[in-house]
PDB file of C-alpha atoms in Angstrom:
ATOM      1  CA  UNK A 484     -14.743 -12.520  -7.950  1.00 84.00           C
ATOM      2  CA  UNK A 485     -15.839 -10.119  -4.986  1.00 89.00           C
ATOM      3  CA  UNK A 486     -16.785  -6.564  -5.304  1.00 92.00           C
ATOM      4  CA  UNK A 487     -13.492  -5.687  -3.614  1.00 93.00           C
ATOM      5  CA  UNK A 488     -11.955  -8.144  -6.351  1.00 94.00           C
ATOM      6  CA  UNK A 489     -13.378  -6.508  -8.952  1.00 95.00           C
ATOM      7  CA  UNK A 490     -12.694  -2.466  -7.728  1.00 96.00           C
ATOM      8  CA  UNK A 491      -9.202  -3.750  -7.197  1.00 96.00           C
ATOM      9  CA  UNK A 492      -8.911  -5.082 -10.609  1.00 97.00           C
ATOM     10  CA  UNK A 493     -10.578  -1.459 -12.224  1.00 97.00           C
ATOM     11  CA  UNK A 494      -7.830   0.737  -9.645  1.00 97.00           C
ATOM     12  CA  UNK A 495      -5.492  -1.445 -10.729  1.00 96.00           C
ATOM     13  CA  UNK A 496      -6.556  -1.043 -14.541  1.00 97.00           C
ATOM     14  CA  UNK A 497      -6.381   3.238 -14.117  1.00 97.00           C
ATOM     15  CA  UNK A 498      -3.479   2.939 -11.918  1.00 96.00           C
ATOM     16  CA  UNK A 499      -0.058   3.135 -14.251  1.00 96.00           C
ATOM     17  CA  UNK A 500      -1.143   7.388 -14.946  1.00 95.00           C
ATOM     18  CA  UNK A 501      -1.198   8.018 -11.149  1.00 94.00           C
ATOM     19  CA  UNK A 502       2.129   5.723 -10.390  1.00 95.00           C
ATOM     20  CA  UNK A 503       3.710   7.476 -13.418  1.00 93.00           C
ATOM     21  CA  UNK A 504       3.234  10.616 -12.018  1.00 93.00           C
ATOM     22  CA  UNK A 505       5.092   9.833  -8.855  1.00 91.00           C
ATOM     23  CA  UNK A 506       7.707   7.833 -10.827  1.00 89.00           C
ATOM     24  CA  UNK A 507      10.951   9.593 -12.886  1.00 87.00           C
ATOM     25  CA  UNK A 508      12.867   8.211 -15.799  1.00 85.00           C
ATOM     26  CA  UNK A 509      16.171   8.468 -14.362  1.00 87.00           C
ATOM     27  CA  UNK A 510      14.279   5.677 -11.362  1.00 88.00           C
ATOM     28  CA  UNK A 511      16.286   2.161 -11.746  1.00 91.00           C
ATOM     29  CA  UNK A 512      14.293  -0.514 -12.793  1.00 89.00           C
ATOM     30  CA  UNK A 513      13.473  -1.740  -9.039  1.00 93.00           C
ATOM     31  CA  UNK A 514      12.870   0.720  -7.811  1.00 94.00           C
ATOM     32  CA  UNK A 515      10.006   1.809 -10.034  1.00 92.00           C
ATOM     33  CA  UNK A 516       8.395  -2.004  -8.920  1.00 93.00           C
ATOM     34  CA  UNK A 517       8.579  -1.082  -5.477  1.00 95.00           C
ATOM     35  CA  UNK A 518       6.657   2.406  -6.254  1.00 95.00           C
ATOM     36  CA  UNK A 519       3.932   0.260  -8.228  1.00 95.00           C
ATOM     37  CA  UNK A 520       4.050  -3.016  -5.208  1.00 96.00           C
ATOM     38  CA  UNK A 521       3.485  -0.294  -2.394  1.00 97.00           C
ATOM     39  CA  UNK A 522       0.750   1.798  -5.096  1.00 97.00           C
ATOM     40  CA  UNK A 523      -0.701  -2.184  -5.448  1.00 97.00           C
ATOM     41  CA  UNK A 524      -0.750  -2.612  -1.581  1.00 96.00           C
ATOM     42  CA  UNK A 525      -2.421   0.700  -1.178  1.00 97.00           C
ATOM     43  CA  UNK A 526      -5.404   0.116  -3.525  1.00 97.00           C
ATOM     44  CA  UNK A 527      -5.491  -3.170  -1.930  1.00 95.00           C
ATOM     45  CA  UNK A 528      -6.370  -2.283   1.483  1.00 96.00           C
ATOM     46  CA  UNK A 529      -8.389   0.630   0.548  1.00 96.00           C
ATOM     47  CA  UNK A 530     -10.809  -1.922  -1.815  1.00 96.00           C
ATOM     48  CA  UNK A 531     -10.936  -4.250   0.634  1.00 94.00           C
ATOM     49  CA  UNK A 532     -12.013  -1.643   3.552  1.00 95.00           C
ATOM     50  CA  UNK A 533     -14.451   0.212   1.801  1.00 95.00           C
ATOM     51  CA  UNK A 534     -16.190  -2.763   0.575  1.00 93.00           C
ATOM     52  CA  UNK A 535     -16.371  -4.293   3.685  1.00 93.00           C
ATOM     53  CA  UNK A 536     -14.250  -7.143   3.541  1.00 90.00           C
ATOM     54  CA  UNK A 537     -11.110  -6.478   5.679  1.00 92.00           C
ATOM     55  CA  UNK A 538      -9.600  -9.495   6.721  1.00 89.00           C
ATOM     56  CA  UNK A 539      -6.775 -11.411   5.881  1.00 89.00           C
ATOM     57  CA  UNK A 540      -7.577 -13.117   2.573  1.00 92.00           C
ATOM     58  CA  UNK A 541      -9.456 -10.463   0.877  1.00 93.00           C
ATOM     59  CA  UNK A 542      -6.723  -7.986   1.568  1.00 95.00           C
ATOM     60  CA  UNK A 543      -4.021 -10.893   0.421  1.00 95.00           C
ATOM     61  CA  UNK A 544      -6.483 -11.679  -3.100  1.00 96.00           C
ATOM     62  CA  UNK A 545      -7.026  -7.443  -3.508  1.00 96.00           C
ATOM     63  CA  UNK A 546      -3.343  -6.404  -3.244  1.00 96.00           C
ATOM     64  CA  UNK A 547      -2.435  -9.543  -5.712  1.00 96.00           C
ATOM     65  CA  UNK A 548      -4.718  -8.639  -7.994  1.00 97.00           C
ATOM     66  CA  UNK A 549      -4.048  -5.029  -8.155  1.00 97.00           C
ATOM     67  CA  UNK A 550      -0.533  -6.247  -8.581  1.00 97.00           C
ATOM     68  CA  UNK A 551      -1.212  -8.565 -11.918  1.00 97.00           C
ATOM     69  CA  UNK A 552      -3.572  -5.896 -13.240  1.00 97.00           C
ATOM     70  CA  UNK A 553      -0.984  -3.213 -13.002  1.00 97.00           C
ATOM     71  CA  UNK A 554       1.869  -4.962 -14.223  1.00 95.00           C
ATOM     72  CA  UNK A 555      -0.581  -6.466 -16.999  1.00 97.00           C
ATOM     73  CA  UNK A 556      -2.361  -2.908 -18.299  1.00 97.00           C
ATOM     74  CA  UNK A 557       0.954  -0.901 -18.237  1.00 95.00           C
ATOM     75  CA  UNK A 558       3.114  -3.061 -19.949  1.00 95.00           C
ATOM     76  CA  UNK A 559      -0.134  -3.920 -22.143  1.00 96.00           C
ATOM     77  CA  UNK A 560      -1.518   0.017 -23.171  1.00 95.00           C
ATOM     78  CA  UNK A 561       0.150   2.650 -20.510  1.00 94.00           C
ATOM     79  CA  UNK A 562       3.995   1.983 -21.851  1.00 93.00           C
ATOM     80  CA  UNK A 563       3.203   0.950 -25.305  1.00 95.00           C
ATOM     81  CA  UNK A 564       1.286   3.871 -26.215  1.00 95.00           C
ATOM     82  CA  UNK A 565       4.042   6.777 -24.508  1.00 93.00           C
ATOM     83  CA  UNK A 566       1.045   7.727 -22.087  1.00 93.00           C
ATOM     84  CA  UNK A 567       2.591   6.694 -19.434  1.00 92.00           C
ATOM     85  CA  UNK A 568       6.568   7.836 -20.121  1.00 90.00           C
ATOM     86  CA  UNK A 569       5.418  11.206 -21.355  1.00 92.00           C
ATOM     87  CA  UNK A 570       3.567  11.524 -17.684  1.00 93.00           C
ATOM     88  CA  UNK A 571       6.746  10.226 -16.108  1.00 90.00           C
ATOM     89  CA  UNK A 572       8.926  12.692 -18.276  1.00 89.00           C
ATOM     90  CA  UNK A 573       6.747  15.817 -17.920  1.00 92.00           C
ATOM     91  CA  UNK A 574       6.486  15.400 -13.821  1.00 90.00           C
ATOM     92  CA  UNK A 575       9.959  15.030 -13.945  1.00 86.00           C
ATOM     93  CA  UNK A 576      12.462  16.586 -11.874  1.00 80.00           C
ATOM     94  CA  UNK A 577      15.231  16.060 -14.213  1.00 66.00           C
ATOM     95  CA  UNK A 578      13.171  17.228 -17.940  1.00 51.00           C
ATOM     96  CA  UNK A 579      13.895  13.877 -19.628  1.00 52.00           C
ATOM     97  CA  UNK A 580      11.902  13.030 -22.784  1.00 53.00           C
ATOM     98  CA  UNK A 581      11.054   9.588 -23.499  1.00 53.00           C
ATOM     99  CA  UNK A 582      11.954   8.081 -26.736  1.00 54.00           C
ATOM    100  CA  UNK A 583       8.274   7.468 -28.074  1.00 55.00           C
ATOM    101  CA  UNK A 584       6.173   4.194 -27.425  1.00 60.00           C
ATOM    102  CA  UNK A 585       8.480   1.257 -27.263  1.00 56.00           C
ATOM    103  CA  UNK A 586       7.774  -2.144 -28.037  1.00 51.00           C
ATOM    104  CA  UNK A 587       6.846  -4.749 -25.702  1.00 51.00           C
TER     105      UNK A 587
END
């Protein structure tokens, strides 16, 4: 794996807090992937950029990576453990409360 590889995998890792913040409960299921594809897009270009390897490929293997690494750590520790539905809930405009962690 490349450097950008490898920042893309650890933004990726940290990323379900930040999209959960941006995200509210009452979002349908889409949606919310859209939020967390163009979040995964985002962190791809930016690792690729800033470690000097923006071109095609690199931003392609970044963005997918930051994809699998998102979908992997939230569904994984973020959801599991109500971290990241108790962010969702409490930046909420509507003042939902999740349920507690749910099983995966």
């Amino acid at each position: 794996m490349t450097d950008a590889q490898l920042w893309a995998a650890v933004l990726g890792f940290l990323s379900p807090p930040v999209i959960a913040i941006v995200q509210q409960p009452r979002f349908a299921g889409p949606l919310k992937g859209v939020v967390m594809l163009l979040w995964a897009v985002i962190v791809g270009l930016g690792t690729a950029y800033f470690n000097g390897q923006f071109s095609g490929s690199s931003i392609t293997t970044c963005m997918l990576t930051a994809v699998l690494v998102i979908g992997v750590a939230y569904h994984t520790l973020w959801r599991p453990s109500g971290i990241a539905p108790r962010i969702e809930a409490a930046t909420s405009s509507g003042g939902r409360q999740p349920s507690g962690p749910q099983a995966v």
